[in-house]
């Protein structure tokens, strides 16, 4: 199974929130837009969603150890969808990671040179369907199985991603406005050399729209350089100075937004 759909699933849950778990068709559409060539992985993830695996994960995370509910839901997908164990477990772990129920460490492969962890008989995979959910389940497990990431940062990431997208939107709209103004000036002065500035401004604005950090940085530097170049003209126009400072701030927002976006989506 390819891990790209798993990463994209995490990104769309961060961006659109857990409410996406109630919209299988929308979730499938977003996955196809982002990684459409991985048909098998998408089908497995959507199948798990329709089997309410995300809801079961969220309901079990505080009452049942990860080793238990991961195995139980893997068995559920094997029985209900006829999936191989590897595919079923991959789907369950993918949703658990996307929802922040487990961390990457919980899915890391075990070093074959080290002895396997000792799991009490009642928690082995063949017996997980018969485990009663009690408050004592957690305390009876070994520490190396119980230990996991407790804090769910999905909500914090969602807010951070929303802020980043707003900053990016502000920057590319500002760039588009600057490009339109430059185009009008170019047409009025009938100066073909100024058209290069128009093309560059629109190109960088589109790059910011596509969340390019490089384009955001270049746009900020290019705009500041152009204001310095025209300083002799600007210094006699207070309104022009104010607008220039405002636009510099908006382009700085674009730099912050693009870097924040890539940081959050790679977590």
Coordinates of C-alpha atoms in Angstrom, one line a residue:
X1 CA 0.0 0.0 0.0
X2 CA 1.3 3.4 -0.9
X3 CA 1.5 6.0 1.9
X4 CA 0.7 9.1 -0.3
X5 CA -3.1 8.6 0.1
X6 CA -2.5 8.2 3.9
X7 CA -0.7 11.6 3.9
X8 CA -3.3 13.3 1.8
X9 CA -6.1 11.9 4.0
X10 CA -4.4 13.5 7.0
X11 CA -4.1 16.8 5.1
X12 CA -7.8 17.0 4.2
X13 CA -8.9 16.1 7.7
X14 CA -6.7 18.9 9.0
X15 CA -8.1 21.3 6.5
X16 CA -11.8 20.4 6.5
X17 CA -12.1 18.9 10.0
X18 CA -13.6 15.7 11.4
X19 CA -17.0 16.5 10.0
X20 CA -15.6 15.1 6.7
X21 CA -16.0 11.7 8.3
X22 CA -19.8 12.1 7.9
X23 CA -19.4 12.7 4.1
X24 CA -18.0 9.6 2.4
X25 CA -18.6 10.9 -1.1
X26 CA -16.9 14.3 -0.5
X27 CA -14.0 12.5 1.2
X28 CA -13.6 10.2 -1.8
X29 CA -13.8 13.1 -4.2
X30 CA -11.0 15.0 -2.4
X31 CA -8.8 12.0 -2.3
X32 CA -9.3 11.4 -6.0
X33 CA -8.4 15.0 -6.7
X34 CA -5.2 14.8 -4.7
X35 CA -4.0 11.2 -5.5
X36 CA -6.4 9.8 -8.0
X37 CA -4.0 7.2 -9.5
X38 CA -4.0 5.2 -6.2
X39 CA -7.4 3.6 -6.8
X40 CA -6.9 0.7 -4.5
X41 CA -5.8 2.8 -1.5
X42 CA -8.7 5.2 -2.0
X43 CA -11.2 2.4 -2.2
X44 CA -9.9 0.9 1.0
X45 CA -10.0 4.2 2.9
X46 CA -13.5 5.0 1.7
X47 CA -14.6 1.5 2.5
X48 CA -13.3 1.9 6.0
X49 CA -15.1 5.2 6.3
X50 CA -18.4 3.6 5.2
X51 CA -17.9 0.9 7.9
X52 CA -17.7 3.8 10.4
X53 CA -14.1 3.0 11.4
X54 CA -13.3 6.7 12.1
X55 CA -16.3 6.9 14.5
X56 CA -15.2 3.7 16.2
X57 CA -11.6 5.0 16.6
X58 CA -12.8 8.2 18.2
X59 CA -15.1 6.3 20.5
X60 CA -12.5 3.8 21.6
X61 CA -9.4 6.1 22.0
X62 CA -9.9 7.0 25.6
X63 CA -11.3 3.6 26.9
X64 CA -9.3 1.0 25.0
X65 CA -5.6 0.6 24.4
X66 CA -4.5 1.2 20.8
X67 CA -3.2 -2.4 20.3
X68 CA -6.8 -3.6 21.1
X69 CA -9.0 -1.3 19.0
X70 CA -6.6 -1.4 16.0
X71 CA -6.7 -5.1 15.9
X72 CA -10.5 -5.2 16.5
X73 CA -11.2 -2.8 13.6
X74 CA -8.8 -4.6 11.4
X75 CA -10.7 -7.8 11.9
X76 CA -14.0 -5.9 11.3
X77 CA -12.8 -4.7 7.8
X78 CA -11.5 -8.2 7.0
X79 CA -14.9 -9.7 7.8
X80 CA -17.2 -7.0 6.3
X81 CA -15.2 -6.0 3.2
X82 CA -13.2 -9.2 2.6
X83 CA -9.9 -7.3 2.8
X84 CA -6.5 -8.9 3.3
X85 CA -5.1 -8.3 6.8
X86 CA -2.4 -5.9 5.5
X87 CA -4.9 -3.7 3.6
X88 CA -7.3 -3.7 6.5
X89 CA -4.7 -2.7 9.0
X90 CA -3.3 0.0 6.7
X91 CA -6.8 1.5 6.4
X92 CA -7.4 1.5 10.1
X93 CA -4.0 3.0 10.9
X94 CA -4.4 5.6 8.2
X95 CA -7.6 6.9 9.7
X96 CA -6.2 6.7 13.2
X97 CA -3.2 8.8 12.1
X98 CA -5.4 11.3 10.3
X99 CA -7.6 11.8 13.3
X100 CA -4.7 12.0 15.8
X101 CA -5.7 8.9 17.7
X102 CA -2.3 7.3 17.3
X103 CA 1.2 8.6 16.3
X104 CA 3.6 7.4 13.7
X105 CA 5.5 5.6 16.4
X106 CA 2.5 3.3 16.9
X107 CA 2.7 2.2 13.3
X108 CA 6.5 1.9 13.0
X109 CA 7.7 -1.6 12.0
X110 CA 9.3 -3.6 14.8
X111 CA 13.0 -4.3 14.6
X112 CA 13.3 -8.0 13.8
X113 CA 16.5 -8.4 15.8
X114 CA 14.7 -7.4 19.1
X115 CA 12.4 -9.7 20.9
X116 CA 8.7 -9.1 20.5
X117 CA 6.8 -7.4 23.3
X118 CA 5.1 -9.7 25.7
X119 CA 1.3 -9.3 25.3
X120 CA -1.0 -10.9 27.8
X121 CA -3.1 -13.7 26.3
X122 CA -6.3 -11.7 26.6
X123 CA -5.0 -8.9 24.4
X124 CA -3.7 -11.1 21.6
X125 CA -5.3 -10.5 18.2
X126 CA -7.2 -13.8 18.1
X127 CA -8.9 -12.8 21.4
X128 CA -9.6 -9.1 20.9
X129 CA -13.2 -9.6 19.9
X130 CA -13.9 -11.1 23.3
X131 CA -12.3 -8.3 25.4
X132 CA -14.8 -6.5 27.7
X133 CA -14.2 -2.7 27.6
X134 CA -13.5 -1.9 31.2
X135 CA -11.4 0.7 33.0
X136 CA -9.0 -2.0 34.1
X137 CA -7.9 -2.9 30.5
X138 CA -5.4 -0.1 30.3
X139 CA -3.7 -0.8 33.6
X140 CA -3.2 -4.5 32.9
X141 CA -1.1 -3.9 29.7
X142 CA 2.7 -3.6 29.6
X143 CA 4.0 0.0 29.6
X144 CA 5.5 -0.3 26.2
X145 CA 2.1 -1.0 24.7
X146 CA 0.1 1.5 26.8
X147 CA 2.4 4.4 26.1
X148 CA 1.2 6.6 23.2
X149 CA 0.6 10.2 22.3
X150 CA -2.3 11.4 24.3
X151 CA -2.7 14.9 23.1
X152 CA -4.9 15.4 20.0
X153 CA -3.6 18.3 18.0
X154 CA -6.1 18.0 15.2
X155 CA -8.2 21.0 16.3
X156 CA -5.1 23.2 16.7
X157 CA -3.8 22.2 13.3
X158 CA -7.2 23.0 11.7
X159 CA -7.1 26.5 13.1
X160 CA -3.5 27.0 12.1
X161 CA -4.3 25.8 8.6
X162 CA -7.3 28.1 8.3
X163 CA -5.1 31.1 9.3
X164 CA -2.4 30.1 6.9
X165 CA -4.9 29.8 4.0
X166 CA -6.3 33.3 4.9
X167 CA -2.8 34.8 4.8
X168 CA -2.1 33.2 1.5
X169 CA -5.3 34.4 0.1
X170 CA -4.5 38.0 1.2
X171 CA -1.1 37.8 -0.5
X172 CA -2.2 36.5 -3.9
X173 CA -5.2 38.9 -4.0
X174 CA -2.8 41.8 -3.3
X175 CA -0.4 40.5 -6.0
X176 CA -3.3 40.4 -8.5
X177 CA -4.3 43.9 -7.6
X178 CA -0.7 45.1 -8.1
X179 CA -0.5 43.3 -11.4
X180 CA -3.8 44.8 -12.7
X181 CA -2.6 48.3 -11.8
X182 CA 0.8 47.7 -13.5
X183 CA -1.0 46.4 -16.6
X184 CA -3.1 49.6 -16.8
X185 CA -0.1 51.8 -16.4
X186 CA 1.8 49.8 -19.0
X187 CA -1.0 50.1 -21.5
X188 CA -1.4 53.8 -20.8
X189 CA 2.3 54.5 -21.2
X190 CA 2.6 52.0 -24.1
X191 CA 5.9 50.8 -22.8
X192 CA 6.6 47.1 -23.8
X193 CA 9.4 46.8 -21.3
X194 CA 7.1 47.3 -18.4
X195 CA 5.1 44.3 -19.5
X196 CA 7.8 42.1 -18.1
X197 CA 6.9 43.5 -14.6
X198 CA 3.2 42.7 -15.3
X199 CA 4.0 39.1 -16.3
X200 CA 6.3 38.6 -13.3
X201 CA 3.8 40.0 -10.8
X202 CA 0.9 37.8 -12.1
X203 CA 3.2 34.8 -12.2
X204 CA 4.3 35.2 -8.6
X205 CA 0.8 35.8 -7.5
X206 CA -0.3 32.5 -9.1
X207 CA 2.6 30.8 -7.4
X208 CA 1.4 32.1 -4.0
X209 CA -2.1 30.9 -4.8
X210 CA -0.6 27.5 -5.3
X211 CA 1.1 27.9 -1.9
X212 CA 4.6 28.2 -3.2
X213 CA 7.0 29.4 -0.5
X214 CA 9.6 30.5 -3.1
X215 CA 7.1 32.6 -5.0
X216 CA 6.0 34.3 -1.7
X217 CA 9.5 35.2 -0.8
X218 CA 10.4 36.4 -4.3
X219 CA 7.2 38.5 -4.5
X220 CA 8.0 40.2 -1.1
X221 CA 11.6 40.9 -2.1
X222 CA 10.7 42.1 -5.6
X223 CA 8.0 44.4 -4.4
X224 CA 10.3 46.0 -1.7
X225 CA 13.0 46.4 -4.4
X226 CA 10.5 48.2 -6.7
X227 CA 9.4 50.5 -3.9
X228 CA 13.0 51.4 -3.2
X229 CA 13.6 52.0 -6.9
X230 CA 10.7 54.4 -7.1
X231 CA 11.3 56.0 -3.7
X232 CA 12.1 59.4 -5.3
X233 CA 8.6 59.4 -6.7
X234 CA 6.9 57.9 -3.7
X235 CA 8.4 60.2 -1.0
X236 CA 6.3 63.1 -2.2
X237 CA 3.1 61.1 -2.1
X238 CA 2.1 60.1 1.5
X239 CA -0.8 58.0 0.2
X240 CA 1.6 56.1 -2.0
X241 CA 3.9 55.4 0.9
X242 CA 1.0 54.2 3.1
X243 CA -0.2 51.8 0.3
X244 CA 3.3 50.5 -0.3
X245 CA 3.8 49.7 3.4
X246 CA 0.4 48.1 3.5
X247 CA 1.1 45.9 0.5
X248 CA 4.5 44.9 1.9
X249 CA 2.7 43.7 5.0
X250 CA 0.2 41.7 3.0
X251 CA 3.1 40.1 1.0
X252 CA 4.8 39.3 4.3
X253 CA 1.6 37.6 5.3
X254 CA 1.9 35.4 2.2
X255 CA 5.4 34.3 3.3
X256 CA 4.2 33.4 6.8
X257 CA 1.1 31.6 5.4
X258 CA 3.0 29.5 2.9
X259 CA 5.6 28.4 5.4
X260 CA 3.0 27.7 8.0
X261 CA 0.9 25.7 5.6
X262 CA 3.7 23.4 4.6
X263 CA 4.8 22.9 8.2
X264 CA 1.3 21.9 9.3
X265 CA 0.6 19.5 6.4
X266 CA 3.9 17.7 6.9
X267 CA 3.4 17.1 10.6

